[in-house]
């Protein structure tokens, strides 16, 4: 579990206009926050700065109050949750979820792997599907497998980068509600990037609206909806 604090974050690529310009947001432990705005407004850059894939030009990034600007991605204990393309088609659901534990060589006994995968599958209602391959799952189930991977790693927070953008409208609606339900059940701090207004207004506790690298406003969906 983690709080994530963005203090006056700036990202400049070369000498161009800042891609992220002085953004400050306090993300509470367990909060589900949406970053929304048109293409090029800096959403992905901000997410990549949080996860550690992009250097911070200026400002401070804190996780649970600790400054992590220089920490490598693997030491931040955050999990990017990718959509189905990140699952291994030849592996079962069980082995897909176990994958991060297998990578951490020598750290986990087979019993421990089994316990962690079984627990995550139970939380995500995937127990009956553990021996299936990703091709035989629904879109929502695949998304849950991707979340399962993050759970077994015991990540402090989930980061979603437009996970639904390549799906048709029907599937998008279904997955939207799955993600929302799961996030609430798990209570894991989540940052979710989208350019889709419906996702922004239905998924999160708060919506941060970005424009040209700046934070235009941040409010609950209700507050945004009710404003003139
Ligand atoms: P969004 O995710 O909202 O579409 P991005 O964070 O991808 O926006 O991009 C924000 C701005 O930074 C854009 O103007 C984009 O062209 C620029 N940008 C993103 N990545 C790079 C990069 N690696 N090098 C140079 N400019 C970049
Ligand atoms: P997004 O959907 O996030 O806007 P883009 O198509 O803008 O994606 O960017 C795809 C990739 O290209 C990203 O890794 C981004 O960092 C990089 N990128 C974006 N804009 C530029 C740029 N002006 N120069 C170099 N790389 C860029």
PDB file of C-alpha atoms and ligand atoms in Angstrom:
ATOM      1  CA  UNK A   1       0.000   0.000   0.000  1.00  0.00           C
ATOM      2  CA  UNK A   2       1.301   3.396  -0.812  1.00  0.00           C
ATOM      3  CA  UNK A   3       0.678   7.082  -0.939  1.00  0.00           C
ATOM      4  CA  UNK A   4       2.272   8.775  -3.941  1.00  0.00           C
ATOM      5  CA  UNK A   5       3.153  12.457  -3.821  1.00  0.00           C
ATOM      6  CA  UNK A   6       4.043  14.482  -6.891  1.00  0.00           C
ATOM      7  CA  UNK A   7       5.733  17.746  -5.894  1.00  0.00           C
ATOM      8  CA  UNK A   8       6.149  20.268  -8.702  1.00  0.00           C
ATOM      9  CA  UNK A   9       7.179  17.613 -11.205  1.00  0.00           C
ATOM     10  CA  UNK A  10       8.736  18.813 -14.448  1.00  0.00           C
ATOM     11  CA  UNK A  11       9.824  16.819 -17.491  1.00  0.00           C
ATOM     12  CA  UNK A  12      11.663  18.369 -20.395  1.00  0.00           C
ATOM     13  CA  UNK A  13      12.722  16.407 -23.429  1.00  0.00           C
ATOM     14  CA  UNK A  14      15.657  18.317 -24.928  1.00  0.00           C
ATOM     15  CA  UNK A  15      15.072  22.076 -24.911  1.00  0.00           C
ATOM     16  CA  UNK A  16      11.480  21.827 -26.061  1.00  0.00           C
ATOM     17  CA  UNK A  17       8.327  22.890 -24.253  1.00  0.00           C
ATOM     18  CA  UNK A  18       7.999  20.879 -21.007  1.00  0.00           C
ATOM     19  CA  UNK A  19       6.005  17.665 -21.528  1.00  0.00           C
ATOM     20  CA  UNK A  20       5.101  17.859 -17.829  1.00  0.00           C
ATOM     21  CA  UNK A  21       5.084  21.304 -16.304  1.00  0.00           C
ATOM     22  CA  UNK A  22       5.013  21.801 -12.534  1.00  0.00           C
ATOM     23  CA  UNK A  23       2.470  19.155 -11.598  1.00  0.00           C
ATOM     24  CA  UNK A  24       1.653  18.534  -7.930  1.00  0.00           C
ATOM     25  CA  UNK A  25      -0.794  15.857  -6.797  1.00  0.00           C
ATOM     26  CA  UNK A  26      -1.177  14.021  -3.476  1.00  0.00           C
ATOM     27  CA  UNK A  27      -2.430  10.524  -4.156  1.00  0.00           C
ATOM     28  CA  UNK A  28      -3.760   8.941  -0.972  1.00  0.00           C
ATOM     29  CA  UNK A  29      -3.200   5.352   0.061  1.00  0.00           C
ATOM     30  CA  UNK A  30      -5.825   3.243  -1.698  1.00  0.00           C
ATOM     31  CA  UNK A  31      -7.005   6.038  -3.948  1.00  0.00           C
ATOM     32  CA  UNK A  32      -7.931   5.425  -7.586  1.00  0.00           C
ATOM     33  CA  UNK A  33      -6.830   8.457  -9.583  1.00  0.00           C
ATOM     34  CA  UNK A  34      -7.355   9.081 -13.281  1.00  0.00           C
ATOM     35  CA  UNK A  35      -5.033  11.136 -15.475  1.00  0.00           C
ATOM     36  CA  UNK A  36      -7.046  12.360 -18.439  1.00  0.00           C
ATOM     37  CA  UNK A  37      -6.460  14.715 -21.352  1.00  0.00           C
ATOM     38  CA  UNK A  38      -5.925  14.840 -25.100  1.00  0.00           C
ATOM     39  CA  UNK A  39      -3.056  13.113 -26.890  1.00  0.00           C
ATOM     40  CA  UNK A  40       0.253  14.819 -26.150  1.00  0.00           C
ATOM     41  CA  UNK A  41      -0.833  16.445 -22.855  1.00  0.00           C
ATOM     42  CA  UNK A  42       1.800  14.526 -20.879  1.00  0.00           C
ATOM     43  CA  UNK A  43      -0.203  11.676 -19.309  1.00  0.00           C
ATOM     44  CA  UNK A  44       2.132   8.841 -20.305  1.00  0.00           C
ATOM     45  CA  UNK A  45       5.195  10.876 -19.463  1.00  0.00           C
ATOM     46  CA  UNK A  46       3.848  11.516 -15.958  1.00  0.00           C
ATOM     47  CA  UNK A  47       3.006   7.833 -15.462  1.00  0.00           C
ATOM     48  CA  UNK A  48       6.442   6.809 -16.711  1.00  0.00           C
ATOM     49  CA  UNK A  49       8.069   9.270 -14.306  1.00  0.00           C
ATOM     50  CA  UNK A  50       6.152   7.698 -11.419  1.00  0.00           C
ATOM     51  CA  UNK A  51       7.143   4.157 -12.362  1.00  0.00           C
ATOM     52  CA  UNK A  52      10.734   5.222 -13.004  1.00  0.00           C
ATOM     53  CA  UNK A  53      10.994   4.746 -16.765  1.00  0.00           C
ATOM     54  CA  UNK A  54      11.556   8.453 -17.359  1.00  0.00           C
ATOM     55  CA  UNK A  55      14.003  10.740 -15.548  1.00  0.00           C
ATOM     56  CA  UNK A  56      12.561  13.613 -13.548  1.00  0.00           C
ATOM     57  CA  UNK A  57      13.888  16.969 -14.736  1.00  0.00           C
ATOM     58  CA  UNK A  58      12.731  18.876 -11.676  1.00  0.00           C
ATOM     59  CA  UNK A  59      10.575  18.423  -8.597  1.00  0.00           C
ATOM     60  CA  UNK A  60      10.204  15.516  -6.178  1.00  0.00           C
ATOM     61  CA  UNK A  61       8.450  12.188  -6.306  1.00  0.00           C
ATOM     62  CA  UNK A  62       7.621  10.628  -2.940  1.00  0.00           C
ATOM     63  CA  UNK A  63       6.320   7.151  -2.233  1.00  0.00           C
ATOM     64  CA  UNK A  64       5.088   6.738   1.333  1.00  0.00           C
ATOM     65  CA  UNK A  65       6.854   9.988   2.119  1.00  0.00           C
ATOM     66  CA  UNK A  66      10.237   8.839   0.851  1.00  0.00           C
ATOM     67  CA  UNK A  67      11.891  10.636  -2.076  1.00  0.00           C
ATOM     68  CA  UNK A  68      12.410   8.156  -4.897  1.00  0.00           C
ATOM     69  CA  UNK A  69      13.550  10.345  -7.824  1.00  0.00           C
ATOM     70  CA  UNK A  70      16.742   8.357  -8.280  1.00  0.00           C
ATOM     71  CA  UNK A  71      15.373   4.925  -7.414  1.00  0.00           C
ATOM     72  CA  UNK A  72      15.398   2.280 -10.142  1.00  0.00           C
ATOM     73  CA  UNK A  73      11.948   1.079 -11.291  1.00  0.00           C
ATOM     74  CA  UNK A  74      12.416  -2.332  -9.648  1.00  0.00           C
ATOM     75  CA  UNK A  75      13.049  -0.690  -6.274  1.00  0.00           C
ATOM     76  CA  UNK A  76       9.864   1.377  -6.354  1.00  0.00           C
ATOM     77  CA  UNK A  77       7.594  -1.625  -5.933  1.00  0.00           C
ATOM     78  CA  UNK A  78       4.967  -0.296  -8.328  1.00  0.00           C
ATOM     79  CA  UNK A  79       3.364  -2.440 -11.007  1.00  0.00           C
ATOM     80  CA  UNK A  80       2.416  -1.406 -14.508  1.00  0.00           C
ATOM     81  CA  UNK A  81      -0.691  -3.387 -15.392  1.00  0.00           C
ATOM     82  CA  UNK A  82      -0.652  -4.102 -19.086  1.00  0.00           C
ATOM     83  CA  UNK A  83      -3.531  -5.512 -21.027  1.00  0.00           C
ATOM     84  CA  UNK A  84      -3.679  -8.942 -22.661  1.00  0.00           C
ATOM     85  CA  UNK A  85      -0.732  -8.451 -24.988  1.00  0.00           C
ATOM     86  CA  UNK A  86       1.572  -8.767 -22.002  1.00  0.00           C
ATOM     87  CA  UNK A  87       0.340 -12.266 -21.118  1.00  0.00           C
ATOM     88  CA  UNK A  88       2.277 -15.273 -22.371  1.00  0.00           C
ATOM     89  CA  UNK A  89      -0.038 -17.211 -24.714  1.00  0.00           C
ATOM     90  CA  UNK A  90       1.741 -20.543 -24.249  1.00  0.00           C
ATOM     91  CA  UNK A  91       1.563 -20.396 -20.440  1.00  0.00           C
ATOM     92  CA  UNK A  92      -1.451 -21.220 -18.286  1.00  0.00           C
ATOM     93  CA  UNK A  93      -3.122 -18.591 -16.127  1.00  0.00           C
ATOM     94  CA  UNK A  94      -1.314 -20.118 -13.147  1.00  0.00           C
ATOM     95  CA  UNK A  95       2.102 -19.776 -14.777  1.00  0.00           C
ATOM     96  CA  UNK A  96       1.317 -16.298 -16.080  1.00  0.00           C
ATOM     97  CA  UNK A  97       0.528 -15.133 -12.551  1.00  0.00           C
ATOM     98  CA  UNK A  98       3.530 -16.993 -11.116  1.00  0.00           C
ATOM     99  CA  UNK A  99       5.875 -15.463 -13.691  1.00  0.00           C
ATOM    100  CA  UNK A 100       7.230 -12.542 -11.632  1.00  0.00           C
ATOM    101  CA  UNK A 101       7.941 -14.936  -8.759  1.00  0.00           C
ATOM    102  CA  UNK A 102       9.893 -17.241 -11.069  1.00  0.00           C
ATOM    103  CA  UNK A 103      11.939 -14.269 -12.266  1.00  0.00           C
ATOM    104  CA  UNK A 104      12.927 -13.436  -8.706  1.00  0.00           C
ATOM    105  CA  UNK A 105      15.344 -16.357  -8.684  1.00  0.00           C
ATOM    106  CA  UNK A 106      15.716 -18.476  -5.579  1.00  0.00           C
ATOM    107  CA  UNK A 107      13.516 -16.193  -3.537  1.00  0.00           C
ATOM    108  CA  UNK A 108      10.373 -18.298  -3.443  1.00  0.00           C
ATOM    109  CA  UNK A 109       9.845 -21.961  -2.673  1.00  0.00           C
ATOM    110  CA  UNK A 110       7.353 -23.872  -4.792  1.00  0.00           C
ATOM    111  CA  UNK A 111       4.987 -23.956  -1.800  1.00  0.00           C
ATOM    112  CA  UNK A 112       5.197 -20.220  -1.487  1.00  0.00           C
ATOM    113  CA  UNK A 113       4.599 -19.670  -5.197  1.00  0.00           C
ATOM    114  CA  UNK A 114       1.598 -21.943  -4.943  1.00  0.00           C
ATOM    115  CA  UNK A 115       0.196 -20.079  -1.959  1.00  0.00           C
ATOM    116  CA  UNK A 116       0.670 -16.627  -3.509  1.00  0.00           C
ATOM    117  CA  UNK A 117      -0.812 -17.624  -6.876  1.00  0.00           C
ATOM    118  CA  UNK A 118      -3.742 -19.446  -5.257  1.00  0.00           C
ATOM    119  CA  UNK A 119      -4.522 -16.479  -3.005  1.00  0.00           C
ATOM    120  CA  UNK A 120      -4.343 -13.979  -5.862  1.00  0.00           C
ATOM    121  CA  UNK A 121      -6.512 -16.192  -8.075  1.00  0.00           C
ATOM    122  CA  UNK A 122      -9.078 -16.472  -5.323  1.00  0.00           C
ATOM    123  CA  UNK A 123      -9.190 -12.699  -4.789  1.00  0.00           C
ATOM    124  CA  UNK A 124      -9.572 -12.168  -8.520  1.00  0.00           C
ATOM    125  CA  UNK A 125     -12.090 -14.991  -8.980  1.00  0.00           C
ATOM    126  CA  UNK A 126      -9.803 -16.860 -11.335  1.00  0.00           C
ATOM    127  CA  UNK A 127      -9.532 -20.105  -9.377  1.00  0.00           C
ATOM    128  CA  UNK A 128     -11.515 -22.116 -11.918  1.00  0.00           C
ATOM    129  CA  UNK A 129      -9.412 -20.808 -14.777  1.00  0.00           C
ATOM    130  CA  UNK A 130      -5.915 -21.472 -13.495  1.00  0.00           C
ATOM    131  CA  UNK A 131      -5.158 -24.232 -15.997  1.00  0.00           C
ATOM    132  CA  UNK A 132      -6.504 -22.355 -19.007  1.00  0.00           C
ATOM    133  CA  UNK A 133      -4.487 -20.444 -21.584  1.00  0.00           C
ATOM    134  CA  UNK A 134      -5.073 -16.700 -22.147  1.00  0.00           C
ATOM    135  CA  UNK A 135      -6.670 -17.341 -25.551  1.00  0.00           C
ATOM    136  CA  UNK A 136      -9.529 -19.129 -23.776  1.00  0.00           C
ATOM    137  CA  UNK A 137     -10.329 -16.262 -21.413  1.00  0.00           C
ATOM    138  CA  UNK A 138     -12.597 -13.255 -21.737  1.00  0.00           C
ATOM    139  CA  UNK A 139     -11.044  -9.807 -21.959  1.00  0.00           C
ATOM    140  CA  UNK A 140     -11.970  -9.074 -18.362  1.00  0.00           C
ATOM    141  CA  UNK A 141     -10.427 -12.316 -17.168  1.00  0.00           C
ATOM    142  CA  UNK A 142      -7.203 -11.503 -19.004  1.00  0.00           C
ATOM    143  CA  UNK A 143      -7.096  -8.119 -17.359  1.00  0.00           C
ATOM    144  CA  UNK A 144      -7.478  -9.842 -13.992  1.00  0.00           C
ATOM    145  CA  UNK A 145      -4.589 -12.180 -14.808  1.00  0.00           C
ATOM    146  CA  UNK A 146      -2.469  -9.096 -15.485  1.00  0.00           C
ATOM    147  CA  UNK A 147      -3.552  -7.712 -12.108  1.00  0.00           C
ATOM    148  CA  UNK A 148      -2.757 -11.082 -10.522  1.00  0.00           C
ATOM    149  CA  UNK A 149       0.846 -10.692 -11.578  1.00  0.00           C
ATOM    150  CA  UNK A 150       1.012  -7.368  -9.833  1.00  0.00           C
ATOM    151  CA  UNK A 151      -0.638  -8.801  -6.720  1.00  0.00           C
ATOM    152  CA  UNK A 152       1.785 -11.716  -6.265  1.00  0.00           C
ATOM    153  CA  UNK A 153       4.619  -9.198  -6.434  1.00  0.00           C
ATOM    154  CA  UNK A 154       2.841  -7.441  -3.575  1.00  0.00           C
ATOM    155  CA  UNK A 155       3.175  -4.171  -5.431  1.00  0.00           C
ATOM    156  CA  UNK A 156       2.306  -1.007  -3.521  1.00  0.00           C
ATOM    157  CA  UNK A 157       0.385   0.509  -6.411  1.00  0.00           C
ATOM    158  CA  UNK A 158      -0.992  -0.258  -9.849  1.00  0.00           C
ATOM    159  CA  UNK A 159      -0.277   1.954 -12.852  1.00  0.00           C
ATOM    160  CA  UNK A 160      -2.539   1.574 -15.882  1.00  0.00           C
ATOM    161  CA  UNK A 161      -1.613   3.109 -19.250  1.00  0.00           C
ATOM    162  CA  UNK A 162      -4.724   3.233 -21.446  1.00  0.00           C
ATOM    163  CA  UNK A 163      -5.462  -0.448 -20.849  1.00  0.00           C
ATOM    164  CA  UNK A 164      -8.739  -0.394 -22.779  1.00  0.00           C
ATOM    165  CA  UNK A 165      -7.821   1.772 -25.740  1.00  0.00           C
ATOM    166  CA  UNK A 166      -7.606  -1.026 -28.313  1.00  0.00           C
ATOM    167  CA  UNK A 167     -10.884  -2.725 -27.425  1.00  0.00           C
ATOM    168  CA  UNK A 168     -14.311  -2.452 -28.988  1.00  0.00           C
ATOM    169  CA  UNK A 169     -16.980  -0.468 -27.151  1.00  0.00           C
ATOM    170  CA  UNK A 170     -18.801  -3.456 -25.640  1.00  0.00           C
ATOM    171  CA  UNK A 171     -15.697  -5.054 -24.198  1.00  0.00           C
ATOM    172  CA  UNK A 172     -14.483  -1.684 -22.983  1.00  0.00           C
ATOM    173  CA  UNK A 173     -17.668  -1.210 -20.969  1.00  0.00           C
ATOM    174  CA  UNK A 174     -17.399  -4.659 -19.437  1.00  0.00           C
ATOM    175  CA  UNK A 175     -13.738  -4.242 -18.527  1.00  0.00           C
ATOM    176  CA  UNK A 176     -14.342  -0.796 -17.135  1.00  0.00           C
ATOM    177  CA  UNK A 177     -16.643  -2.207 -14.516  1.00  0.00           C
ATOM    178  CA  UNK A 178     -14.324  -5.162 -13.822  1.00  0.00           C
ATOM    179  CA  UNK A 179     -11.351  -2.903 -13.198  1.00  0.00           C
ATOM    180  CA  UNK A 180     -13.396  -0.606 -11.010  1.00  0.00           C
ATOM    181  CA  UNK A 181     -14.741  -3.500  -8.925  1.00  0.00           C
ATOM    182  CA  UNK A 182     -11.336  -5.112  -8.518  1.00  0.00           C
ATOM    183  CA  UNK A 183      -9.603  -1.901  -7.555  1.00  0.00           C
ATOM    184  CA  UNK A 184     -12.215  -1.256  -4.901  1.00  0.00           C
ATOM    185  CA  UNK A 185     -12.045  -4.781  -3.593  1.00  0.00           C
ATOM    186  CA  UNK A 186      -8.237  -4.722  -3.392  1.00  0.00           C
ATOM    187  CA  UNK A 187      -8.024  -1.130  -2.182  1.00  0.00           C
ATOM    188  CA  UNK A 188      -4.685  -0.753  -3.953  1.00  0.00           C
ATOM    189  CA  UNK A 189      -3.551   2.748  -4.864  1.00  0.00           C
ATOM    190  CA  UNK A 190      -4.011   3.077  -8.620  1.00  0.00           C
ATOM    191  CA  UNK A 191      -3.077   5.632 -11.256  1.00  0.00           C
ATOM    192  CA  UNK A 192      -4.933   5.197 -14.520  1.00  0.00           C
ATOM    193  CA  UNK A 193      -4.153   7.037 -17.743  1.00  0.00           C
ATOM    194  CA  UNK A 194      -6.840   7.517 -20.380  1.00  0.00           C
ATOM    195  CA  UNK A 195      -7.996   9.965 -23.028  1.00  0.00           C
ATOM    196  CA  UNK A 196     -11.527   8.586 -22.723  1.00  0.00           C
ATOM    197  CA  UNK A 197     -14.004  10.864 -20.908  1.00  0.00           C
ATOM    198  CA  UNK A 198     -16.330   8.012 -19.960  1.00  0.00           C
ATOM    199  CA  UNK A 199     -13.537   6.060 -18.323  1.00  0.00           C
ATOM    200  CA  UNK A 200     -12.398   9.178 -16.525  1.00  0.00           C
ATOM    201  CA  UNK A 201     -15.879   9.967 -15.208  1.00  0.00           C
ATOM    202  CA  UNK A 202     -16.814   6.433 -14.133  1.00  0.00           C
ATOM    203  CA  UNK A 203     -13.673   4.781 -12.806  1.00  0.00           C
ATOM    204  CA  UNK A 204     -11.821   6.897 -10.335  1.00  0.00           C
ATOM    205  CA  UNK A 205     -12.114   8.592  -6.966  1.00  0.00           C
ATOM    206  CA  UNK A 206     -10.553  11.698  -8.482  1.00  0.00           C
ATOM    207  CA  UNK A 207      -9.809  12.907 -11.979  1.00  0.00           C
ATOM    208  CA  UNK A 208      -6.724  14.961 -12.828  1.00  0.00           C
ATOM    209  CA  UNK A 209      -7.254  16.848 -16.076  1.00  0.00           C
ATOM    210  CA  UNK A 210      -4.029  17.628 -17.956  1.00  0.00           C
ATOM    211  CA  UNK A 211      -3.558  20.109 -20.754  1.00  0.00           C
ATOM    212  CA  UNK A 212      -0.278  20.857 -22.506  1.00  0.00           C
ATOM    213  CA  UNK A 213       1.723  19.399 -19.656  1.00  0.00           C
ATOM    214  CA  UNK A 214      -0.118  21.303 -16.942  1.00  0.00           C
ATOM    215  CA  UNK A 215      -2.643  20.220 -14.340  1.00  0.00           C
ATOM    216  CA  UNK A 216      -5.803  22.085 -15.290  1.00  0.00           C
ATOM    217  CA  UNK A 217      -7.968  20.794 -12.488  1.00  0.00           C
ATOM    218  CA  UNK A 218      -8.336  17.900 -10.122  1.00  0.00           C
ATOM    219  CA  UNK A 219     -11.667  16.882  -8.632  1.00  0.00           C
ATOM    220  CA  UNK A 220     -14.037  13.993  -8.035  1.00  0.00           C
ATOM    221  CA  UNK A 221     -16.125  12.921 -11.042  1.00  0.00           C
ATOM    222  CA  UNK A 222     -19.194  14.346  -9.299  1.00  0.00           C
ATOM    223  CA  UNK A 223     -17.578  17.747  -8.823  1.00  0.00           C
ATOM    224  CA  UNK A 224     -16.469  17.773 -12.461  1.00  0.00           C
ATOM    225  CA  UNK A 225     -19.919  16.728 -13.614  1.00  0.00           C
ATOM    226  CA  UNK A 226     -21.730  19.362 -11.594  1.00  0.00           C
ATOM    227  CA  UNK A 227     -19.544  22.294 -12.516  1.00  0.00           C
ATOM    228  CA  UNK A 228     -21.012  24.735 -15.048  1.00  0.00           C
TER     229      UNK A 228
HETATM  230  P1  LIG B   1       0.115  11.720 -23.774  1.00  0.00           P
HETATM  231  O1  LIG B   1       0.446  10.468 -23.051  1.00  0.00           O
HETATM  232  O2  LIG B   1      -0.808  12.606 -23.006  1.00  0.00           O
HETATM  233  O3  LIG B   1      -0.346  11.489 -25.160  1.00  0.00           O
HETATM  234  P2  LIG B   1       2.963  12.106 -23.778  1.00  0.00           P
HETATM  235  O4  LIG B   1       3.359  12.062 -22.373  1.00  0.00           O
HETATM  236  O5  LIG B   1       3.177  10.884 -24.617  1.00  0.00           O
HETATM  237  O6  LIG B   1       1.442  12.571 -23.870  1.00  0.00           O
HETATM  238  O7  LIG B   1       3.703  13.308 -24.508  1.00  0.00           O
HETATM  239  C1  LIG B   1       3.743  14.621 -23.974  1.00  0.00           C
HETATM  240  C2  LIG B   1       4.607  15.480 -24.865  1.00  0.00           C
HETATM  241  O8  LIG B   1       5.960  15.037 -24.774  1.00  0.00           O
HETATM  242  C3  LIG B   1       4.243  15.384 -26.341  1.00  0.00           C
HETATM  243  O9  LIG B   1       4.457  16.672 -26.884  1.00  0.00           O
HETATM  244  C4  LIG B   1       5.213  14.368 -26.889  1.00  0.00           C
HETATM  245  O10 LIG B   1       5.477  14.575 -28.246  1.00  0.00           O
HETATM  246  C5  LIG B   1       6.446  14.643 -26.052  1.00  0.00           C
HETATM  247  N1  LIG B   1       7.271  13.430 -25.865  1.00  0.00           N
HETATM  248  C6  LIG B   1       6.867  12.268 -25.310  1.00  0.00           C
HETATM  249  N2  LIG B   1       7.869  11.377 -25.279  1.00  0.00           N
HETATM  250  C7  LIG B   1       8.933  11.999 -25.844  1.00  0.00           C
HETATM  251  C8  LIG B   1      10.288  11.615 -26.091  1.00  0.00           C
HETATM  252  N3  LIG B   1      10.732  10.406 -25.762  1.00  0.00           N
HETATM  253  N4  LIG B   1      11.100  12.529 -26.673  1.00  0.00           N
HETATM  254  C9  LIG B   1      10.653  13.753 -26.985  1.00  0.00           C
HETATM  255  N5  LIG B   1       9.410  14.186 -26.772  1.00  0.00           N
HETATM  256  C10 LIG B   1       8.550  13.328 -26.199  1.00  0.00           C
HETATM  257  P1  LIG B   2       0.916   8.255 -26.534  1.00  0.00           P
HETATM  258  O1  LIG B   2      -0.277   7.417 -26.860  1.00  0.00           O
HETATM  259  O2  LIG B   2       1.440   8.031 -25.166  1.00  0.00           O
HETATM  260  O3  LIG B   2       0.737   9.691 -26.877  1.00  0.00           O
HETATM  261  P2  LIG B   2       2.866   8.358 -28.597  1.00  0.00           P
HETATM  262  O4  LIG B   2       2.481   7.711 -29.872  1.00  0.00           O
HETATM  263  O5  LIG B   2       2.818   9.828 -28.427  1.00  0.00           O
HETATM  264  O6  LIG B   2       2.043   7.655 -27.463  1.00  0.00           O
HETATM  265  O7  LIG B   2       4.336   7.907 -28.196  1.00  0.00           O
HETATM  266  C1  LIG B   2       4.787   6.597 -28.394  1.00  0.00           C
HETATM  267  C2  LIG B   2       6.263   6.553 -27.947  1.00  0.00           C
HETATM  268  O8  LIG B   2       7.017   7.547 -28.645  1.00  0.00           O
HETATM  269  C3  LIG B   2       6.456   6.830 -26.480  1.00  0.00           C
HETATM  270  O9  LIG B   2       7.465   5.986 -25.985  1.00  0.00           O
HETATM  271  C4  LIG B   2       6.898   8.273 -26.416  1.00  0.00           C
HETATM  272  O10 LIG B   2       7.750   8.496 -25.310  1.00  0.00           O
HETATM  273  C5  LIG B   2       7.640   8.435 -27.729  1.00  0.00           C
HETATM  274  N1  LIG B   2       7.489   9.793 -28.258  1.00  0.00           N
HETATM  275  C6  LIG B   2       6.389  10.539 -28.310  1.00  0.00           C
HETATM  276  N2  LIG B   2       6.619  11.739 -28.834  1.00  0.00           N
HETATM  277  C7  LIG B   2       7.937  11.751 -29.149  1.00  0.00           C
HETATM  278  C8  LIG B   2       8.802  12.711 -29.713  1.00  0.00           C
HETATM  279  N3  LIG B   2       8.377  13.934 -30.067  1.00  0.00           N
HETATM  280  N4  LIG B   2      10.090  12.371 -29.899  1.00  0.00           N
HETATM  281  C9  LIG B   2      10.523  11.169 -29.524  1.00  0.00           C
HETATM  282  N5  LIG B   2       9.751  10.216 -28.974  1.00  0.00           N
HETATM  283  C10 LIG B   2       8.488  10.505 -28.782  1.00  0.00           C
END
